[in-house]
Every structure is written in structure tokens, then in C-alpha cells.
Tab-separated table of N, CA and C in Angstrom:
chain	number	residue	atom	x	y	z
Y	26	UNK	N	72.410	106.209	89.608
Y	26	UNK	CA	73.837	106.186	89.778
Y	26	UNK	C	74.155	105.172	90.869
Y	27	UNK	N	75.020	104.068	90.763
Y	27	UNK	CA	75.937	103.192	91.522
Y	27	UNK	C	76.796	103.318	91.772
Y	28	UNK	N	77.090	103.323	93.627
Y	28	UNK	CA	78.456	103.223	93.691
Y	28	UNK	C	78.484	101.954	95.084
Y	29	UNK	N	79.572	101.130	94.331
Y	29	UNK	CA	79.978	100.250	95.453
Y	29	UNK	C	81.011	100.819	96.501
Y	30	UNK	N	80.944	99.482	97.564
Y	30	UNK	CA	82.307	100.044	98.547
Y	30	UNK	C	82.363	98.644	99.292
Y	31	UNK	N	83.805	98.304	99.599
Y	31	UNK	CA	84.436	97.078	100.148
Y	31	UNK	C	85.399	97.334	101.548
Y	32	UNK	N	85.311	97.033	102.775
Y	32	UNK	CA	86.280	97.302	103.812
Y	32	UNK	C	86.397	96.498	104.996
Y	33	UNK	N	87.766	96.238	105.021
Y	33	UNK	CA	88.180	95.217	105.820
Y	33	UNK	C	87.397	95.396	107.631
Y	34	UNK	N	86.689	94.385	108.122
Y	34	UNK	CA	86.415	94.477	109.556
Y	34	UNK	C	87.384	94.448	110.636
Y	35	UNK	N	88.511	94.095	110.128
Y	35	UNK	CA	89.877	94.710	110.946
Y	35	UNK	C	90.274	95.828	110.600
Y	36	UNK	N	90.109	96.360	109.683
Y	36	UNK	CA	90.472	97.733	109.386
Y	36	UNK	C	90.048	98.378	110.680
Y	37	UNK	N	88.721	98.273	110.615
Y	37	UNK	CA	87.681	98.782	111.393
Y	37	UNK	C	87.817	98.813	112.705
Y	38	UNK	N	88.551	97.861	113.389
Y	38	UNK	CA	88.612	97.092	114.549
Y	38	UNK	C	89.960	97.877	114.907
Y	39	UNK	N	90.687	98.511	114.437
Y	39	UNK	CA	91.924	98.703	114.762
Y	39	UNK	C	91.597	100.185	114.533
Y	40	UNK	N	90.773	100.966	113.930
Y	40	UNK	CA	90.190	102.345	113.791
Y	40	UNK	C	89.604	102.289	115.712
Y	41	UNK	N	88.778	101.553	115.985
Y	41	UNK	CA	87.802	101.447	117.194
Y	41	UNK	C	89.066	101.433	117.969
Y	42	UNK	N	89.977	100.459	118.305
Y	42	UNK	CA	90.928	100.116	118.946
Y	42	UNK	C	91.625	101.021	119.389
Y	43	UNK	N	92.265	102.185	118.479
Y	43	UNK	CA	93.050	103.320	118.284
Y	43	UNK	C	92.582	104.666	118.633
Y	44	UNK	N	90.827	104.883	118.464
Y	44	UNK	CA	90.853	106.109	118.577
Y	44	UNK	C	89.368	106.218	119.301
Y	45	UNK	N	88.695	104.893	119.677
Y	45	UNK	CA	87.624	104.715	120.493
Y	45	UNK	C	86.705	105.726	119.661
Y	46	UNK	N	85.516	106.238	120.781
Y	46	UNK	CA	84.539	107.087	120.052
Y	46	UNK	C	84.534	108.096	119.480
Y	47	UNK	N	85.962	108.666	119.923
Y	47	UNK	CA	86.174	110.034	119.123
Y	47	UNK	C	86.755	109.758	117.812
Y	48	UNK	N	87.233	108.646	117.306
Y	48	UNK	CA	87.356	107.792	115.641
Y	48	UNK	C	85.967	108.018	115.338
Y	49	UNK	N	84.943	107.361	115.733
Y	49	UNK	CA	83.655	107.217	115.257
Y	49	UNK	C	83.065	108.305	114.701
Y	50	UNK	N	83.074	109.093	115.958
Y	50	UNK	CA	82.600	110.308	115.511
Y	50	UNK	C	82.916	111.369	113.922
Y	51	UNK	N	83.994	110.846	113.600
Y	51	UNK	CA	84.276	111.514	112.216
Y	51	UNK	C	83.659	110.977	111.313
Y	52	UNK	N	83.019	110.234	111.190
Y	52	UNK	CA	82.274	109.952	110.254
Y	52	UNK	C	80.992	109.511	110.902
Y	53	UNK	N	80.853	109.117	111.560
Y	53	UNK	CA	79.218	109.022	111.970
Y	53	UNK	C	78.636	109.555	112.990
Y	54	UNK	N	77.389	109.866	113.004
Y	54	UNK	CA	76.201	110.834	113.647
Y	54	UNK	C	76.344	109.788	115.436
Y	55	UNK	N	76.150	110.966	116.111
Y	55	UNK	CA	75.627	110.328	117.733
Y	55	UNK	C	74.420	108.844	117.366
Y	56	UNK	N	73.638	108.660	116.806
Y	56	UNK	CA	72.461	108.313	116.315
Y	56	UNK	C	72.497	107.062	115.542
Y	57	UNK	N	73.899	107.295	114.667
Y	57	UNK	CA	74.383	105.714	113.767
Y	57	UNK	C	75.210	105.478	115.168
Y	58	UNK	N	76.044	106.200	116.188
Y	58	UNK	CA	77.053	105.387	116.916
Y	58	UNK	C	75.969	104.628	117.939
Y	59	UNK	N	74.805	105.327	118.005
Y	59	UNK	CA	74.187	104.091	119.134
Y	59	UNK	C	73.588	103.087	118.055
Y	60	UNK	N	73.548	102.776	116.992
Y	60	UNK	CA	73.418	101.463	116.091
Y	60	UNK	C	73.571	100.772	116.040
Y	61	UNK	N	75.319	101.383	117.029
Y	61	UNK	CA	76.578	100.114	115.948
Y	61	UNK	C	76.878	99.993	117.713
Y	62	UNK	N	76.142	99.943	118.882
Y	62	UNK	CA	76.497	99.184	119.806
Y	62	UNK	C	75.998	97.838	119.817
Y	63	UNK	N	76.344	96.365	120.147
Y	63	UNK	CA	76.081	95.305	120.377
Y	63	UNK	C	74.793	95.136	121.389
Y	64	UNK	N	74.675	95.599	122.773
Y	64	UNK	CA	74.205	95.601	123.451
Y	64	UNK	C	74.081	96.620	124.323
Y	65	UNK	N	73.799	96.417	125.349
Y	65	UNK	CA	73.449	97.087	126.603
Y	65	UNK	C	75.122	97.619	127.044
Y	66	UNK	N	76.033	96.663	127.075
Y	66	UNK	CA	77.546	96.433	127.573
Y	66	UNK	C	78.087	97.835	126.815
Y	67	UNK	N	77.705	98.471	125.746
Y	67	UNK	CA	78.212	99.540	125.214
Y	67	UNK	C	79.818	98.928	124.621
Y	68	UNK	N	79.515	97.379	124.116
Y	68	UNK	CA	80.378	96.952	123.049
Y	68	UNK	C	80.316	97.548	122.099
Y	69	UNK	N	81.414	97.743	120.820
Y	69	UNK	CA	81.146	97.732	119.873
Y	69	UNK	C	80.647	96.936	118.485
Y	70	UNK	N	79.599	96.923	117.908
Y	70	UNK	CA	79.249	95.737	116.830
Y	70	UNK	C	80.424	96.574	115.538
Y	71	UNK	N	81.163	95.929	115.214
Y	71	UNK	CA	82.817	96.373	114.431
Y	71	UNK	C	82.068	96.137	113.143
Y	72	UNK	N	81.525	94.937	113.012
Y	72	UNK	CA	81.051	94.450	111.288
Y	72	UNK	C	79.703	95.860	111.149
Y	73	UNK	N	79.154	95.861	112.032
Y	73	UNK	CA	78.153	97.345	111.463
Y	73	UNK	C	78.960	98.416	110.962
Y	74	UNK	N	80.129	98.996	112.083
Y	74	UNK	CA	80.721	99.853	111.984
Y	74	UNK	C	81.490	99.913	110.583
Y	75	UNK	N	82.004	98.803	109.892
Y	75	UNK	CA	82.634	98.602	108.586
Y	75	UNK	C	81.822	99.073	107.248
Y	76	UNK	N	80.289	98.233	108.231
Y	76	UNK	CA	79.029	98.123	106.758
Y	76	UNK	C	78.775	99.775	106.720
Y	77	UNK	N	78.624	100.661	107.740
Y	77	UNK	CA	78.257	101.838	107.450
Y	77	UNK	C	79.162	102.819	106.799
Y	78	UNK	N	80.629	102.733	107.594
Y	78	UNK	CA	81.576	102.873	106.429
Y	78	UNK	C	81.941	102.961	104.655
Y	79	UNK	N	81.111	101.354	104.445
Y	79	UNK	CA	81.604	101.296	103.050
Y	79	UNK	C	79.950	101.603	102.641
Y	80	UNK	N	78.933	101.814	103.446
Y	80	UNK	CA	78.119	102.596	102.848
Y	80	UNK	C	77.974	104.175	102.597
Y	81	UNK	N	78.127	104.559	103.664
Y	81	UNK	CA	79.104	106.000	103.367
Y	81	UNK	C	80.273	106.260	102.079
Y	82	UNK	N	80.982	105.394	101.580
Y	82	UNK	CA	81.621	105.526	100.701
Y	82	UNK	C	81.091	105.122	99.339
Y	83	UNK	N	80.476	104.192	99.296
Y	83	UNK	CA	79.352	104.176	98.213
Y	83	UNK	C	78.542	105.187	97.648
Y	84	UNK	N	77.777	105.320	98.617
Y	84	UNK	CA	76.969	107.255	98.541
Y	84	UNK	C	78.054	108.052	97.648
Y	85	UNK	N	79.251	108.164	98.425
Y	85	UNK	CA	79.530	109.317	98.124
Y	85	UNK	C	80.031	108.701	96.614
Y	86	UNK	N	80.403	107.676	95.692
Y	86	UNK	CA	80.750	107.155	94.717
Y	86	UNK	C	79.764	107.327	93.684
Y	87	UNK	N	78.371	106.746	93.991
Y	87	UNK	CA	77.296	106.947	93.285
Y	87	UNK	C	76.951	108.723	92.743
Y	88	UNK	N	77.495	109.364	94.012
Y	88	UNK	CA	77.267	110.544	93.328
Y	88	UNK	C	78.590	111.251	92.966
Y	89	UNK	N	79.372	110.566	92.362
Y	89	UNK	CA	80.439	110.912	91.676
Y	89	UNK	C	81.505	111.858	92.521
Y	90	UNK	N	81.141	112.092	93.595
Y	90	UNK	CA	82.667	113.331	94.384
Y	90	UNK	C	83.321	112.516	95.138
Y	91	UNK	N	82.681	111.174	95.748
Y	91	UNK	CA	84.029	110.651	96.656
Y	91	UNK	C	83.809	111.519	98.394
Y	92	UNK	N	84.824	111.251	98.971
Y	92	UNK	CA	84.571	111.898	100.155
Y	92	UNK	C	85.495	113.286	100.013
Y	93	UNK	N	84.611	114.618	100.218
Y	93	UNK	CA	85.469	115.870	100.137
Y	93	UNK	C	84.735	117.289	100.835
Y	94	UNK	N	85.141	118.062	100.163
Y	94	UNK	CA	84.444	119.436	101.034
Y	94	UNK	C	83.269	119.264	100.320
Y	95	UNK	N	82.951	119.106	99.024
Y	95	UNK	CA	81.623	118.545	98.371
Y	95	UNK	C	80.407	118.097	99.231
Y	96	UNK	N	81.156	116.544	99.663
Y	96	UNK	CA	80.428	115.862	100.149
Y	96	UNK	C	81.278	115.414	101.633
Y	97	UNK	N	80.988	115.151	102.764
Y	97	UNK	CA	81.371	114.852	103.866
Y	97	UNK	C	80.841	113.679	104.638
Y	98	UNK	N	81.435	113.124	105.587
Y	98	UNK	CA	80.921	111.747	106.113
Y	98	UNK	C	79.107	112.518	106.582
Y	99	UNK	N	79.099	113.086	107.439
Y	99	UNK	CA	77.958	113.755	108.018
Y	99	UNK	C	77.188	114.123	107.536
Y	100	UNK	N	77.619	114.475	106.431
Y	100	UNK	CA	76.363	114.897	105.295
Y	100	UNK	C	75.304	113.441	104.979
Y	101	UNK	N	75.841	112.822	105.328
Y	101	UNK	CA	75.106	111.104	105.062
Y	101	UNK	C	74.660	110.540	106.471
Y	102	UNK	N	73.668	109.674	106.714
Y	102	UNK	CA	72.999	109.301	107.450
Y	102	UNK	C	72.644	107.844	106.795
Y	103	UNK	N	72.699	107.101	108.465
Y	103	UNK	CA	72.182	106.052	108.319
Y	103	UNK	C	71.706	105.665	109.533
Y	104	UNK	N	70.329	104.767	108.810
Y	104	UNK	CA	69.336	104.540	109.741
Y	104	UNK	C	69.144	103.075	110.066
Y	105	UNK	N	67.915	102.836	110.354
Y	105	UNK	CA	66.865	101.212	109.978
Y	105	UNK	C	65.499	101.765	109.899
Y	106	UNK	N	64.862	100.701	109.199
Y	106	UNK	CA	63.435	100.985	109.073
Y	106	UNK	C	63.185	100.053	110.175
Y	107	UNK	N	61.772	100.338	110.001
Y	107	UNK	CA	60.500	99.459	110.988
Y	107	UNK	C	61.246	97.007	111.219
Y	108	UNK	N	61.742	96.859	109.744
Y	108	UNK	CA	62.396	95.779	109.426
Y	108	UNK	C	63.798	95.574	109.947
Y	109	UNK	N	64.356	96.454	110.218
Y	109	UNK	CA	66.306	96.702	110.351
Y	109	UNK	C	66.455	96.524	109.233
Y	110	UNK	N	65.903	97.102	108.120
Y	110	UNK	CA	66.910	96.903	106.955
Y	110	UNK	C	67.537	98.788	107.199
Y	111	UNK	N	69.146	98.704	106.488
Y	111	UNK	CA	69.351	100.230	106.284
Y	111	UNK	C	68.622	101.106	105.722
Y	112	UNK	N	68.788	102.573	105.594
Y	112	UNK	CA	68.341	103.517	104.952
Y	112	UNK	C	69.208	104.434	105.171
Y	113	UNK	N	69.567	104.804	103.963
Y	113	UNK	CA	70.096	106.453	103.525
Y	113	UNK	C	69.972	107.398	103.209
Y	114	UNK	N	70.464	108.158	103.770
Y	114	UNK	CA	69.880	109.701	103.494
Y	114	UNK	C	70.772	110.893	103.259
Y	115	UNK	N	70.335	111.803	102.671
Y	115	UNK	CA	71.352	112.957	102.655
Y	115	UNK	C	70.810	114.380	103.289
Y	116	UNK	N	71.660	115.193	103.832
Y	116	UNK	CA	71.171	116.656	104.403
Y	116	UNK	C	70.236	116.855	103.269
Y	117	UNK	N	69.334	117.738	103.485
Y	117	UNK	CA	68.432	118.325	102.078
Y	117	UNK	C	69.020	118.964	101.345
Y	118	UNK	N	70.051	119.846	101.854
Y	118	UNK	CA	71.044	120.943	101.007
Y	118	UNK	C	71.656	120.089	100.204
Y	119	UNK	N	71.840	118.911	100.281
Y	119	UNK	CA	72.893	117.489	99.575
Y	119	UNK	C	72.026	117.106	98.647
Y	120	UNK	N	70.500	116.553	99.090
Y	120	UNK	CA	69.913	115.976	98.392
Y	120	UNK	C	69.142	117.263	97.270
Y	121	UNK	N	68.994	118.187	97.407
Y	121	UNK	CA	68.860	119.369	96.744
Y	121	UNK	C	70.301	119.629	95.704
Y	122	UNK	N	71.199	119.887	95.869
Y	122	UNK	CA	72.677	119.735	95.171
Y	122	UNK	C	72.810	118.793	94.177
Y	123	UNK	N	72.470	117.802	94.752
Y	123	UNK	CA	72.803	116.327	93.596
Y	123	UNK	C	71.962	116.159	93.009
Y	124	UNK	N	70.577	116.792	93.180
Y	124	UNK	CA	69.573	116.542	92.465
Y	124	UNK	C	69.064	114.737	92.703
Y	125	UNK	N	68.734	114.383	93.877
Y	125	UNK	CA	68.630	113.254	94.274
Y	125	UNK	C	67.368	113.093	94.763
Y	126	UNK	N	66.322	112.104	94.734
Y	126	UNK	CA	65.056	112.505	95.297
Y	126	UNK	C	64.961	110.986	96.309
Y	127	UNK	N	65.743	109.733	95.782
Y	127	UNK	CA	65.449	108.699	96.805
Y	127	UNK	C	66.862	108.109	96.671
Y	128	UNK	N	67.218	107.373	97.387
Y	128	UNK	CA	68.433	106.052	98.056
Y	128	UNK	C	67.749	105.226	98.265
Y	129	UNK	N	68.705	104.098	97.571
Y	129	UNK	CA	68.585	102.598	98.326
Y	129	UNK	C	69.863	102.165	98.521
Y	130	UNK	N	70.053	101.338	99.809
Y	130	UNK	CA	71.213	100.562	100.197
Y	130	UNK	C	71.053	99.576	100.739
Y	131	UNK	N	72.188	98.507	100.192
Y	131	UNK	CA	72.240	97.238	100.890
Y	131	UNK	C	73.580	97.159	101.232
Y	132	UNK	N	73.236	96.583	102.764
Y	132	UNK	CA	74.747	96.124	102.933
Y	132	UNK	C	75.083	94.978	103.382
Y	133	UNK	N	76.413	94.124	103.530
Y	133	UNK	CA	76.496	92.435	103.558
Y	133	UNK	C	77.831	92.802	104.410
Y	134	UNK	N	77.851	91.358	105.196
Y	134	UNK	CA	78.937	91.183	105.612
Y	134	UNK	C	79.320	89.439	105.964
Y	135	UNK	N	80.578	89.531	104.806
Y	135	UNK	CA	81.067	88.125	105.101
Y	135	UNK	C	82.527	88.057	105.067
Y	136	UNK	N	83.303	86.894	105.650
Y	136	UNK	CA	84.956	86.499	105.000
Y	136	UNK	C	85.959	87.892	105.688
Y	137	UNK	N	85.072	88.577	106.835
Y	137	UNK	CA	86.170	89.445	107.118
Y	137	UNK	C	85.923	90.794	106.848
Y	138	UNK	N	85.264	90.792	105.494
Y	138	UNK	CA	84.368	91.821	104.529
Y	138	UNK	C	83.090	92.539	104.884
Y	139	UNK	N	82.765	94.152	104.709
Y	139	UNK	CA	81.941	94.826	104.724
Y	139	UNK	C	81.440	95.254	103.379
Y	140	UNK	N	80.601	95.169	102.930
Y	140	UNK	CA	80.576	95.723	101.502
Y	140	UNK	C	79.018	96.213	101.523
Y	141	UNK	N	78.905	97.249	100.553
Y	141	UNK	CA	77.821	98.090	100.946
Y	141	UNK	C	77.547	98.723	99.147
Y	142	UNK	N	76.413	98.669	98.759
Y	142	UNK	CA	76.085	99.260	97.280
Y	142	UNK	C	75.031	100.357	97.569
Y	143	UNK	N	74.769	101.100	96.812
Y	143	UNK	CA	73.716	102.141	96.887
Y	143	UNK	C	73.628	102.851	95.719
Y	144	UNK	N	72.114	102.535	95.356
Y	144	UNK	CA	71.408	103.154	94.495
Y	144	UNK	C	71.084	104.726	94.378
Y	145	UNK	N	71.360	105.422	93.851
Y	145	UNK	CA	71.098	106.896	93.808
Y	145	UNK	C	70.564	107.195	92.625
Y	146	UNK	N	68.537	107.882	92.951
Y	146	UNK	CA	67.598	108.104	92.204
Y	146	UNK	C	67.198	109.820	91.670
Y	147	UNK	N	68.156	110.009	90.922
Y	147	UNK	CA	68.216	111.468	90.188
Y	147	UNK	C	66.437	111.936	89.979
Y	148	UNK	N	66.105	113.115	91.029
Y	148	UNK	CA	64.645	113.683	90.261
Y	148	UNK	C	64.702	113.877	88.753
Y	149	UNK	N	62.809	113.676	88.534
Y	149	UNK	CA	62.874	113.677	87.782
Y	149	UNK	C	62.771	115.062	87.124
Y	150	UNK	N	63.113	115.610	85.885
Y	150	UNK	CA	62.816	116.665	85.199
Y	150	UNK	C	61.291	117.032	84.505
Y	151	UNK	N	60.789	118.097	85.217
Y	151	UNK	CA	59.834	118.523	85.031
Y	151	UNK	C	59.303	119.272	83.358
């Protein structure tokens, strides 16, 4: 299952702007917010903050509910591997629910744009 997702880095920038870390926090883990700092300065990196966003919304697309009591920002996780490439994940109760056994995600950012796709790998039937 595929689901894309597209979101403006001013969107984003004016979310940060408006409601600082306690914005963040509604959708992402203590764990993605130290990710999406720039540096040491405890800047914010805004284009991460977008990419995880429209990866979060992807997830939740691929598995068909969208964002709801279903499925929730928190219920999703995002990481890096050993490379910095992303990785996604779901609570087990999620990934148990959807019947999901792996994720893949990529995410890009150009022109202003965050955009984020993710693969969702249905177990298989025994």
C-alpha cells in the first residue's frame, strides 16, 4: 500500500513560529524533535520538520485511515539508520492492527516543498 504526502516549508515555518515546541509536540515524539534540530544552537531544521510531517501523513494514507482516533501522529515514528536515511515505524498494537510487517520511506525536499512516500508491506498470510 502507497501513500504520498506534499507540504509547504512555510507552512511549517509559521506552525514553529506560532506555537514553538509545544506545536511540535503534537505530532512528533521528544526523539524526532531532537532530529529536526539544526545544531547545537537548538535551531530549528523547518525542511525536516515538513519532511516528517508529510511522512506522517503518507503512513497514515498508505494505510487507508488518514489521521484519526484510528491512527494518530504518535502512533508513527521516525528515525535514521546507521546512513541518515529515514525509517518508519508503527506502535506494535498499529503494526499488529494493520496487519503490517515492514515500511519504507523516502523523503525529498525541494522548491519550498516537503514530500514524503511510503511503502506499506502487508504480512504475509500463513
Amino acid at each position: 500500500m502507497l501513500g504520498i504526502d506534499i507540504v509547504s516549508i512555510e507552512r511549517m515555518q509559521r506552525l514553529v513560529a506560532r506555537f514553538g515546541i509545544k506545536g511540535l509536540r503534537r505530532f512528533l515524539s521528544a526523539d524526532e524533535i531532537n532530529l529536526c534540530y539544526k545544531d547545537s544552537s537548538k535551531a530549528f531544521n523547518i525542511s525536516r520538520i515538513a519532511g516528517f510531517w508529510a511522512a506522517k501523513e503518507a503512513c497514515a494514507k498508505a494505510l487507508g485511515v488518514g489521521i484519526c482516533k484510528e491512527l494518530s501522529f504518535l502512533d508513527m515514528t521516525i528515525s535514521k539508520d546507521s546512513k541518515n536515511a529515514p525509517l518508519m515505524n508503527l506502535t506494535q498494537s498499529k503494526m499488529r492492527e494493520f496487519g503490517i510487517d515492514e515500511i519504507a520511506l523516502s523523503i525529498s525536499h525541494d522548491g519550498g516543498f516537503a514530500i514524503a512516500a511510503v511503502l506499506c508491506k502487508r504480512c504475509e498470510k500463513a
